[in-house]
Amino acid sequence: MSDWLTAGEWVALWLSLKVAFWATLCSLPFGLLVGHALARWSFPGKGLLNALVLLPLILPPVVTGYLLLVTFGRNGVVGGWLYQVTGFTFAFQWMGAALAAAVMAFPLMVRAIRLSIEAVDRKIEDAAGTLGASPLRVWWTVTLPLALPGVLAGAVLAFAKAMGEFGATITFVASIPGQTQTVPTAIYEALQVPGGETAALRLVAVSVAVAVVAVLASEWLSLRVARRVRGA
Amino acid sequence: MMLEVAVQHRFGAFALDVAFAAGPGVTALIGPSGAGKSTVLGVVAGLVRANAGEVRFDGRVLQGAGVFVPMHQRRMGVVFQEARLFPHLSVAQNLGYGARMLGIAADVAGVAASLGIAHLLARRPRDLSGGERQRVALGRALLAQPRMLLMDEPLAALDAARKAEILPLIAGIKDVPILYVTHSAAEVEALADRVVRMEEGRVI
């Protein structure tokens, strides 16, 4: 293992990547469903759903973390039942950090997906329908491919947000080294210790590097997909 | 092969109330802009659900009391004015799309050759001219083996030379009945076996 980060810092970096990856991957199907519903469907409570999706963006992260704790904690409404039935709990586990990151990143993902689906010409979808494609197959063969650049951009944005999530994570699953301590919480912990600035600086450099790579990768990917979609 | 339409539909101040039948050959639906021709086509295709009335094809109710067959189950091939090709698919994939969705065989190469677009199969729609796009749209609709072709001013956006190239291709379609929306007298003369005139939402 390279010596420019300590073993604990490598663990925090690896955990951050793992948390962000799973948070993004697991929320993507829900992001597609909710993004599509908000873009295309009319139903009672649509405004409420939109507000609920946006809520984590507006609420202080610590409030979201607390709500997650009282809902999914071991004694929470859902979490208590889950623990009794399956023995599984999100509390103080990396999966809890992934849940917190997913909830916090969800509004950004949904917004990007919603906008990209809204931009797909419905007349082209209608044309697919007249050619025998069921609504689900129209979505899979026309809507999704045409919205893909926006969907990918939303996923990368969510990944970046999940990588940097702090407030909800530390409130919901604390900052246990090797379990729930991600890069942002590790930076915070380092700053609480006298002489910890050097460690914090190293982790800040890592955060910046990961963010730059993520943005560059997303730009490159979006450009490639957009070209393919436009037929260049 | 008989299409029977008797529907009423209202949106905003516009009221549609039409009744007509279309059999084999080309039935031209003509009238000025805003007469409701494209709405009628949409109703037959299943793109528009009329407020009331009935649409039947070969005796089967496509829309009626408590019945609305969705567009993907109607097998009505539609050629729109603006082609509406899939921009992310090649010409060959566009042509084969309907057959792929329906799980039927498609002679893409043969139809492409008959429409003079065999050399375009690897291209994307954005690299095609307006006339080429309409040929692909026509081929795409035909390859889905429709019960009827619905054509919504398919030549309106093309120049005279392109129209002259495509008209004979449409005239050559003998085995599929066509409902052809236009306001061009020349196209009616070249193609139509019978004419349904519309004005302000009514057949006159």
GROMACS .gro file of C-alpha atoms in nm:
model
  436
    1MET     CA    1   0.000   0.000   0.000
    2SER     CA    2   0.137   0.339  -0.095
    3ASP     CA    3   0.282   0.538   0.194
    4TRP     CA    4   0.145   0.880   0.099
    5LEU     CA    5  -0.176   0.790   0.283
    6THR     CA    6  -0.191   0.604   0.613
    7ALA     CA    7  -0.364   0.266   0.629
    8GLY     CA    8  -0.663   0.427   0.801
    9GLU     CA    9  -0.688   0.693   0.532
   10TRP     CA   10  -0.682   0.430   0.257
   11VAL     CA   11  -0.962   0.251   0.435
   12ALA     CA   12  -1.164   0.576   0.453
   13LEU     CA   13  -1.103   0.641   0.081
   14TRP     CA   14  -1.198   0.285  -0.015
   15LEU     CA   15  -1.509   0.304   0.203
   16SER     CA   16  -1.611   0.636   0.047
   17LEU     CA   17  -1.580   0.488  -0.302
   18LYS     CA   18  -1.775   0.179  -0.197
   19VAL     CA   19  -2.048   0.385  -0.028
   20ALA     CA   20  -2.081   0.623  -0.324
   21PHE     CA   21  -2.081   0.336  -0.577
   22TRP     CA   22  -2.357   0.140  -0.403
   23ALA     CA   23  -2.555   0.454  -0.319
   24THR     CA   24  -2.555   0.549  -0.687
   25LEU     CA   25  -2.621   0.201  -0.823
   26CYS     CA   26  -2.907   0.120  -0.584
   27SER     CA   27  -3.080   0.456  -0.623
   28LEU     CA   28  -3.055   0.459  -1.004
   29PRO     CA   29  -3.363   0.237  -1.069
   30PHE     CA   30  -3.567   0.451  -0.828
   31GLY     CA   31  -3.423   0.765  -0.987
   32LEU     CA   32  -3.532   0.643  -1.330
   33LEU     CA   33  -3.880   0.556  -1.208
   34VAL     CA   34  -3.936   0.882  -1.018
   35GLY     CA   35  -3.769   1.092  -1.291
   36HIS     CA   36  -3.993   0.932  -1.551
   37ALA     CA   37  -4.305   0.970  -1.336
   38LEU     CA   38  -4.236   1.340  -1.277
   39ALA     CA   39  -4.152   1.398  -1.644
   40ARG     CA   40  -4.434   1.206  -1.807
   41TRP     CA   41  -4.715   1.100  -1.580
   42SER     CA   42  -5.007   1.294  -1.437
   43PHE     CA   43  -5.130   1.162  -1.104
   44PRO     CA   44  -5.271   1.295  -0.779
   45GLY     CA   45  -4.993   1.391  -0.537
   46LYS     CA   46  -4.737   1.461  -0.808
   47GLY     CA   47  -4.651   1.794  -0.646
   48LEU     CA   48  -4.609   1.622  -0.311
   49LEU     CA   49  -4.380   1.358  -0.460
   50ASN     CA   50  -4.170   1.631  -0.620
   51ALA     CA   51  -4.147   1.813  -0.287
   52LEU     CA   52  -4.050   1.492  -0.105
   53VAL     CA   53  -3.777   1.420  -0.359
   54LEU     CA   54  -3.637   1.772  -0.324
   55LEU     CA   55  -3.660   1.773   0.057
   56PRO     CA   56  -3.305   1.644   0.129
   57LEU     CA   57  -3.170   1.927  -0.086
   58ILE     CA   58  -3.347   2.187   0.124
   59LEU     CA   59  -3.336   2.040   0.475
   60PRO     CA   60  -3.017   2.071   0.682
   61PRO     CA   61  -2.829   1.741   0.629
   62VAL     CA   62  -2.831   1.678   1.002
   63VAL     CA   63  -3.214   1.680   0.994
   64THR     CA   64  -3.215   1.423   0.713
   65GLY     CA   65  -2.967   1.215   0.913
   66TYR     CA   66  -3.187   1.234   1.221
   67LEU     CA   67  -3.497   1.137   1.021
   68LEU     CA   68  -3.304   0.840   0.882
   69LEU     CA   69  -3.206   0.745   1.235
   70VAL     CA   70  -3.562   0.751   1.369
   71THR     CA   71  -3.686   0.565   1.060
   72PHE     CA   72  -3.409   0.315   0.985
   73GLY     CA   73  -3.222   0.301   1.316
   74ARG     CA   74  -3.235  -0.019   1.518
   75ASN     CA   75  -3.529   0.118   1.715
   76GLY     CA   76  -3.674   0.308   1.419
   77VAL     CA   77  -4.015   0.259   1.263
   78VAL     CA   78  -3.884   0.061   0.967
   79GLY     CA   79  -3.541  -0.025   1.104
   80GLY     CA   80  -3.682  -0.186   1.420
   81TRP     CA   81  -3.911  -0.412   1.220
   82LEU     CA   82  -3.629  -0.495   0.976
   83TYR     CA   83  -3.399  -0.588   1.265
   84GLN     CA   84  -3.660  -0.808   1.428
   85VAL     CA   85  -3.749  -0.990   1.109
   86THR     CA   86  -3.407  -1.025   0.941
   87GLY     CA   87  -3.150  -0.931   1.205
   88PHE     CA   88  -3.020  -0.667   0.963
   89THR     CA   89  -2.966  -0.306   1.063
   90PHE     CA   90  -2.837   0.001   0.882
   91ALA     CA   91  -2.722   0.159   1.207
   92PHE     CA   92  -2.342   0.203   1.231
   93GLN     CA   93  -2.289  -0.004   0.915
   94TRP     CA   94  -2.138   0.105   0.583
   95MET     CA   95  -2.474   0.025   0.422
   96GLY     CA   96  -2.628   0.289   0.647
   97ALA     CA   97  -2.373   0.537   0.513
   98ALA     CA   98  -2.472   0.429   0.161
   99LEU     CA   99  -2.840   0.483   0.245
  100ALA     CA  100  -2.769   0.832   0.382
  101ALA     CA  101  -2.558   0.918   0.076
  102ALA     CA  102  -2.827   0.782  -0.160
  103VAL     CA  103  -3.101   0.989   0.006
  104MET     CA  104  -2.891   1.305  -0.004
  105ALA     CA  105  -2.786   1.252  -0.368
  106PHE     CA  106  -3.132   1.146  -0.490
  107PRO     CA  107  -3.269   1.496  -0.571
  108LEU     CA  108  -2.971   1.570  -0.797
  109MET     CA  109  -3.006   1.238  -0.977
  110VAL     CA  110  -3.382   1.271  -1.025
  111ARG     CA  111  -3.356   1.627  -1.151
  112ALA     CA  112  -3.102   1.533  -1.419
  113ILE     CA  113  -3.305   1.228  -1.525
  114ARG     CA  114  -3.632   1.420  -1.528
  115LEU     CA  115  -3.489   1.693  -1.749
  116SER     CA  116  -3.334   1.445  -1.990
  117ILE     CA  117  -3.660   1.249  -2.023
  118GLU     CA  118  -3.858   1.569  -2.073
  119ALA     CA  119  -3.621   1.654  -2.357
  120VAL     CA  120  -3.702   1.333  -2.549
  121ASP     CA  121  -3.943   1.410  -2.833
  122ARG     CA  122  -4.272   1.237  -2.753
  123LYS     CA  123  -4.354   1.224  -3.122
  124ILE     CA  124  -4.066   0.982  -3.172
  125GLU     CA  125  -4.198   0.768  -2.888
  126ASP     CA  126  -4.541   0.772  -3.056
  127ALA     CA  127  -4.381   0.659  -3.380
  128ALA     CA  128  -4.231   0.362  -3.195
  129GLY     CA  129  -4.575   0.282  -3.051
  130THR     CA  130  -4.735   0.275  -3.396
  131LEU     CA  131  -4.463   0.028  -3.501
  132GLY     CA  132  -4.578  -0.224  -3.243
  133ALA     CA  133  -4.365  -0.134  -2.940
  134SER     CA  134  -4.547  -0.157  -2.606
  135PRO     CA  135  -4.501   0.141  -2.370
  136LEU     CA  136  -4.232  -0.049  -2.176
  137ARG     CA  137  -4.042  -0.136  -2.493
  138VAL     CA  138  -4.075   0.222  -2.618
  139TRP     CA  139  -3.915   0.331  -2.293
  140TRP     CA  140  -3.636   0.076  -2.319
  141THR     CA  141  -3.558   0.115  -2.689
  142VAL     CA  142  -3.627   0.486  -2.747
  143THR     CA  143  -3.673   0.695  -2.431
  144LEU     CA  144  -3.386   0.554  -2.227
  145PRO     CA  145  -3.124   0.555  -2.506
  146LEU     CA  146  -3.214   0.913  -2.599
  147ALA     CA  147  -3.211   1.025  -2.235
  148LEU     CA  148  -2.891   0.834  -2.156
  149PRO     CA  149  -2.649   1.131  -2.154
  150GLY     CA  150  -2.865   1.302  -1.890
  151VAL     CA  151  -2.910   0.980  -1.695
  152LEU     CA  152  -2.532   0.928  -1.685
  153ALA     CA  153  -2.474   1.290  -1.587
  154GLY     CA  154  -2.728   1.244  -1.305
  155ALA     CA  155  -2.557   0.925  -1.189
  156VAL     CA  156  -2.212   1.089  -1.185
  157LEU     CA  157  -2.351   1.391  -1.004
  158ALA     CA  158  -2.509   1.160  -0.747
  159PHE     CA  159  -2.179   0.970  -0.711
  160ALA     CA  160  -1.989   1.294  -0.649
  161LYS     CA  161  -2.249   1.412  -0.400
  162ALA     CA  162  -2.241   1.072  -0.225
  163MET     CA  163  -1.859   1.090  -0.204
  164GLY     CA  164  -1.882   1.424  -0.028
  165GLU     CA  165  -2.178   1.351   0.199
  166PHE     CA  166  -2.109   1.443   0.560
  167GLY     CA  167  -2.394   1.574   0.777
  168ALA     CA  168  -2.655   1.303   0.727
  169THR     CA  169  -2.390   1.029   0.736
  170ILE     CA  170  -2.231   1.131   1.066
  171THR     CA  171  -2.574   1.178   1.225
  172PHE     CA  172  -2.710   0.845   1.105
  173VAL     CA  173  -2.411   0.609   1.128
  174ALA     CA  174  -2.147   0.816   1.316
  175SER     CA  175  -1.780   0.799   1.212
  176ILE     CA  176  -1.643   0.459   1.304
  177PRO     CA  177  -1.303   0.392   1.143
  178GLY     CA  178  -1.324   0.097   0.908
  179GLN     CA  179  -1.704   0.081   0.938
  180THR     CA  180  -1.864   0.414   0.856
  181GLN     CA  181  -1.576   0.663   0.843
  182THR     CA  182  -1.571   0.807   0.491
  183VAL     CA  183  -1.327   1.070   0.362
  184PRO     CA  184  -1.537   1.373   0.473
  185THR     CA  185  -1.593   1.234   0.823
  186ALA     CA  186  -1.224   1.136   0.842
  187ILE     CA  187  -1.129   1.496   0.753
  188TYR     CA  188  -1.360   1.619   1.027
  189GLU     CA  189  -1.212   1.374   1.279
  190ALA     CA  190  -0.856   1.469   1.180
  191LEU     CA  191  -0.934   1.836   1.239
  192GLN     CA  192  -1.055   1.757   1.591
  193VAL     CA  193  -0.710   1.618   1.687
  194PRO     CA  194  -0.419   1.856   1.759
  195GLY     CA  195  -0.166   1.831   1.472
  196GLY     CA  196  -0.419   1.659   1.249
  197GLU     CA  197  -0.401   1.926   0.979
  198THR     CA  198  -0.150   1.730   0.770
  199ALA     CA  199  -0.374   1.425   0.762
  200ALA     CA  200  -0.675   1.646   0.681
  201LEU     CA  201  -0.478   1.810   0.399
  202ARG     CA  202  -0.387   1.473   0.249
  203LEU     CA  203  -0.752   1.368   0.252
  204VAL     CA  204  -0.860   1.702   0.106
  205ALA     CA  205  -0.612   1.649  -0.179
  206VAL     CA  206  -0.757   1.300  -0.234
  207SER     CA  207  -1.113   1.443  -0.235
  208VAL     CA  208  -1.020   1.706  -0.492
  209ALA     CA  209  -0.843   1.447  -0.710
  210VAL     CA  210  -1.140   1.208  -0.700
  211ALA     CA  211  -1.384   1.491  -0.777
  212VAL     CA  212  -1.177   1.613  -1.075
  213VAL     CA  213  -1.144   1.259  -1.214
  214ALA     CA  214  -1.519   1.203  -1.168
  215VAL     CA  215  -1.610   1.526  -1.347
  216LEU     CA  216  -1.367   1.460  -1.633
  217ALA     CA  217  -1.491   1.102  -1.668
  218SER     CA  218  -1.852   1.219  -1.669
  219GLU     CA  219  -1.784   1.485  -1.932
  220TRP     CA  220  -1.604   1.232  -2.153
  221LEU     CA  221  -1.875   0.971  -2.106
  222SER     CA  222  -2.161   1.216  -2.166
  223LEU     CA  223  -1.993   1.346  -2.480
  224ARG     CA  224  -1.941   0.996  -2.616
  225VAL     CA  225  -2.295   0.888  -2.541
  226ALA     CA  226  -2.444   1.211  -2.674
  227ARG     CA  227  -2.250   1.163  -3.000
  228ARG     CA  228  -2.371   0.807  -3.029
  229VAL     CA  229  -2.730   0.912  -2.960
  230ARG     CA  230  -2.718   1.198  -3.212
  231GLY     CA  231  -2.565   0.960  -3.462
  232ALA     CA  232  -2.235   1.141  -3.517
  233MET     CA  233  -6.018  -0.451  -4.592
  234MET     CA  234  -6.248  -0.182  -4.465
  235LEU     CA  235  -6.195   0.101  -4.222
  236GLU     CA  236  -6.508   0.254  -4.072
  237VAL     CA  237  -6.479   0.576  -3.875
  238ALA     CA  238  -6.763   0.754  -3.694
  239VAL     CA  239  -6.622   0.964  -3.410
  240GLN     CA  240  -6.676   1.286  -3.222
  241HIS     CA  241  -6.397   1.465  -3.045
  242ARG     CA  242  -6.362   1.806  -2.887
  243PHE     CA  243  -6.055   1.994  -2.773
  244GLY     CA  244  -6.085   2.361  -2.684
  245ALA     CA  245  -6.308   2.539  -2.930
  246PHE     CA  246  -6.253   2.276  -3.201
  247ALA     CA  247  -6.515   2.005  -3.251
  248LEU     CA  248  -6.459   1.702  -3.470
  249ASP     CA  249  -6.757   1.504  -3.592
  250VAL     CA  250  -6.678   1.274  -3.884
  251ALA     CA  251  -6.810   0.957  -4.039
  252PHE     CA  252  -6.657   0.786  -4.343
  253ALA     CA  253  -6.533   0.452  -4.468
  254ALA     CA  254  -6.209   0.364  -4.646
  255GLY     CA  255  -6.154   0.045  -4.842
  256PRO     CA  256  -5.870  -0.101  -5.052
  257GLY     CA  257  -5.653   0.139  -5.248
  258VAL     CA  258  -5.582   0.498  -5.153
  259THR     CA  259  -5.840   0.704  -4.968
  260ALA     CA  260  -5.740   1.069  -4.963
  261LEU     CA  261  -5.850   1.278  -4.668
  262ILE     CA  262  -5.833   1.633  -4.794
  263GLY     CA  263  -5.918   1.978  -4.666
  264PRO     CA  264  -5.765   2.304  -4.553
  265SER     CA  265  -5.529   2.336  -4.258
  266GLY     CA  266  -5.716   2.304  -3.929
  267ALA     CA  267  -5.993   2.089  -4.081
  268GLY     CA  268  -5.907   1.805  -3.840
  269LYS     CA  269  -5.750   1.565  -4.092
  270SER     CA  270  -5.447   1.482  -3.880
  271THR     CA  271  -5.669   1.436  -3.574
  272VAL     CA  272  -5.874   1.178  -3.764
  273LEU     CA  273  -5.551   1.002  -3.859
  274GLY     CA  274  -5.443   1.013  -3.494
  275VAL     CA  275  -5.774   0.861  -3.387
  276VAL     CA  276  -5.737   0.576  -3.637
  277ALA     CA  277  -5.374   0.517  -3.533
  278GLY     CA  278  -5.463   0.518  -3.163
  279LEU     CA  279  -5.256   0.830  -3.094
  280VAL     CA  280  -5.572   1.023  -3.002
  281ARG     CA  281  -5.860   0.880  -2.802
  282ALA     CA  282  -6.178   1.035  -2.938
  283ASN     CA  283  -6.440   1.145  -2.685
  284ALA     CA  284  -6.710   0.935  -2.846
  285GLY     CA  285  -6.785   0.716  -3.146
  286GLU     CA  286  -6.639   0.410  -3.304
  287VAL     CA  287  -6.346   0.305  -3.521
  288ARG     CA  288  -6.359  -0.038  -3.683
  289PHE     CA  289  -6.117  -0.217  -3.910
  290ASP     CA  290  -6.237  -0.531  -4.087
  291GLY     CA  291  -6.521  -0.548  -3.835
  292ARG     CA  292  -6.287  -0.537  -3.532
  293VAL     CA  293  -6.359  -0.248  -3.297
  294LEU     CA  294  -6.043  -0.042  -3.240
  295GLN     CA  295  -6.227   0.220  -3.040
  296GLY     CA  296  -6.585   0.203  -2.917
  297ALA     CA  297  -6.797   0.171  -2.607
  298GLY     CA  298  -6.552   0.056  -2.339
  299VAL     CA  299  -6.294  -0.048  -2.599
  300PHE     CA  300  -5.968   0.122  -2.685
  301VAL     CA  301  -5.705  -0.086  -2.860
  302PRO     CA  302  -5.366   0.075  -2.782
  303MET     CA  303  -5.160   0.193  -3.077
  304HIS     CA  304  -4.900  -0.082  -3.048
  305GLN     CA  305  -5.168  -0.348  -3.099
  306ARG     CA  306  -5.342  -0.186  -3.397
  307ARG     CA  307  -5.086  -0.262  -3.669
  308MET     CA  308  -5.156   0.072  -3.835
  309GLY     CA  309  -4.841   0.188  -4.012
  310VAL     CA  310  -4.802   0.564  -3.983
  311VAL     CA  311  -4.585   0.786  -4.201
  312PHE     CA  312  -4.564   1.130  -4.043
  313GLN     CA  313  -4.490   1.457  -4.220
  314GLU     CA  314  -4.161   1.497  -4.033
  315ALA     CA  315  -4.046   1.130  -4.070
  316ARG     CA  316  -3.984   1.084  -3.695
  317LEU     CA  317  -3.692   0.847  -3.742
  318PHE     CA  318  -3.505   0.721  -3.437
  319PRO     CA  319  -3.192   0.938  -3.423
  320HIS     CA  320  -2.988   0.688  -3.222
  321LEU     CA  321  -3.042   0.403  -3.470
  322SER     CA  322  -2.896   0.345  -3.814
  323VAL     CA  323  -3.120   0.343  -4.122
  324ALA     CA  324  -3.113  -0.038  -4.122
  325GLN     CA  325  -3.213  -0.048  -3.753
  326ASN     CA  326  -3.486   0.209  -3.815
  327LEU     CA  327  -3.622  -0.002  -4.100
  328GLY     CA  328  -3.620  -0.321  -3.896
  329TYR     CA  329  -3.756  -0.164  -3.575
  330GLY     CA  330  -4.124  -0.254  -3.614
  331ALA     CA  331  -4.053  -0.608  -3.729
  332ARG     CA  332  -3.820  -0.650  -3.430
  333MET     CA  333  -4.089  -0.528  -3.189
  334LEU     CA  334  -4.351  -0.755  -3.345
  335GLY     CA  335  -4.122  -1.055  -3.377
  336ILE     CA  336  -4.183  -1.090  -3.749
  337ALA     CA  337  -3.941  -1.141  -4.037
  338ALA     CA  338  -3.832  -0.832  -4.227
  339ASP     CA  339  -3.667  -0.812  -4.568
  340VAL     CA  340  -3.482  -0.490  -4.487
  341ALA     CA  341  -3.245  -0.517  -4.782
  342GLY     CA  342  -3.526  -0.590  -5.029
  343VAL     CA  343  -3.747  -0.302  -4.917
  344ALA     CA  344  -3.447  -0.068  -4.899
  345ALA     CA  345  -3.360  -0.160  -5.257
  346SER     CA  346  -3.716  -0.103  -5.379
  347LEU     CA  347  -3.718   0.242  -5.215
  348GLY     CA  348  -3.373   0.335  -5.348
  349ILE     CA  349  -3.212   0.361  -5.005
  350ALA     CA  350  -3.001   0.045  -5.006
  351HIS     CA  351  -2.680   0.253  -5.005
  352LEU     CA  352  -2.792   0.438  -4.688
  353LEU     CA  353  -2.838   0.142  -4.453
  354ALA     CA  354  -2.537   0.217  -4.233
  355ARG     CA  355  -2.609   0.589  -4.200
  356ARG     CA  356  -2.783   0.773  -3.919
  357PRO     CA  357  -3.098   0.983  -3.982
  358ARG     CA  358  -2.912   1.310  -3.927
  359ASP     CA  359  -2.698   1.237  -4.234
  360LEU     CA  360  -3.002   1.195  -4.462
  361SER     CA  361  -3.180   1.450  -4.680
  362GLY     CA  362  -3.552   1.518  -4.631
  363GLY     CA  363  -3.648   1.291  -4.920
  364GLU     CA  364  -3.426   1.010  -4.796
  365ARG     CA  365  -3.576   1.038  -4.449
  366GLN     CA  366  -3.928   1.003  -4.586
  367ARG     CA  367  -3.828   0.695  -4.785
  368VAL     CA  368  -3.686   0.540  -4.470
  369ALA     CA  369  -4.005   0.630  -4.279
  370LEU     CA  370  -4.214   0.469  -4.554
  371GLY     CA  371  -3.997   0.156  -4.555
  372ARG     CA  372  -4.005   0.139  -4.176
  373ALA     CA  373  -4.385   0.148  -4.173
  374LEU     CA  374  -4.414  -0.112  -4.453
  375LEU     CA  375  -4.170  -0.355  -4.291
  376ALA     CA  376  -4.394  -0.371  -3.981
  377GLN     CA  377  -4.651  -0.533  -4.214
  378PRO     CA  378  -4.936  -0.295  -4.129
  379ARG     CA  379  -5.302  -0.369  -4.192
  380MET     CA  380  -5.331  -0.016  -4.323
  381LEU     CA  381  -5.094   0.271  -4.397
  382LEU     CA  382  -5.181   0.610  -4.253
  383MET     CA  383  -4.988   0.889  -4.422
  384ASP     CA  384  -5.000   1.239  -4.276
  385GLU     CA  385  -4.892   1.485  -4.546
  386PRO     CA  386  -4.578   1.280  -4.605
  387LEU     CA  387  -4.457   1.496  -4.895
  388ALA     CA  388  -4.550   1.839  -4.759
  389ALA     CA  389  -4.198   1.921  -4.641
  390LEU     CA  390  -4.028   1.813  -4.965
  391ASP     CA  391  -3.940   2.007  -5.280
  392ALA     CA  392  -4.106   1.928  -5.613
  393ALA     CA  393  -3.824   1.704  -5.737
  394ARG     CA  394  -3.827   1.489  -5.422
  395LYS     CA  395  -4.209   1.469  -5.436
  396ALA     CA  396  -4.186   1.346  -5.793
  397GLU     CA  397  -3.945   1.074  -5.683
  398ILE     CA  398  -4.153   0.948  -5.392
  399LEU     CA  399  -4.506   0.970  -5.539
  400PRO     CA  400  -4.455   0.667  -5.768
  401LEU     CA  401  -4.323   0.467  -5.472
  402ILE     CA  402  -4.647   0.535  -5.281
  403ALA     CA  403  -4.855   0.467  -5.591
  404GLY     CA  404  -4.676   0.133  -5.621
  405ILE     CA  405  -4.806   0.009  -5.285
  406LYS     CA  406  -5.094  -0.214  -5.389
  407ASP     CA  407  -5.135  -0.470  -5.114
  408VAL     CA  408  -5.193  -0.233  -4.822
  409PRO     CA  409  -5.486   0.013  -4.807
  410ILE     CA  410  -5.378   0.371  -4.751
  411LEU     CA  411  -5.546   0.661  -4.575
  412TYR     CA  412  -5.364   0.963  -4.716
  413VAL     CA  413  -5.396   1.306  -4.556
  414THR     CA  414  -5.307   1.596  -4.781
  415HIS     CA  415  -5.415   1.936  -4.901
  416SER     CA  416  -5.237   1.895  -5.233
  417ALA     CA  417  -5.468   1.851  -5.532
  418ALA     CA  418  -5.176   1.711  -5.736
  419GLU     CA  419  -5.114   1.432  -5.484
  420VAL     CA  420  -5.485   1.349  -5.475
  421GLU     CA  421  -5.493   1.325  -5.853
  422ALA     CA  422  -5.182   1.107  -5.866
  423LEU     CA  423  -5.279   0.868  -5.588
  424ALA     CA  424  -5.640   0.869  -5.473
  425ASP     CA  425  -5.899   0.605  -5.555
  426ARG     CA  426  -6.156   0.791  -5.345
  427VAL     CA  427  -6.167   1.124  -5.167
  428VAL     CA  428  -6.307   1.230  -4.831
  429ARG     CA  429  -6.330   1.609  -4.800
  430MET     CA  430  -6.316   1.773  -4.461
  431GLU     CA  431  -6.378   2.123  -4.339
  432GLU     CA  432  -6.395   2.257  -3.983
  433GLY     CA  433  -6.405   1.913  -3.828
  434ARG     CA  434  -6.672   1.768  -4.057
  435VAL     CA  435  -6.691   1.558  -4.371
  436ILE     CA  436  -6.850   1.766  -4.648
   0.00000   0.00000   0.00000
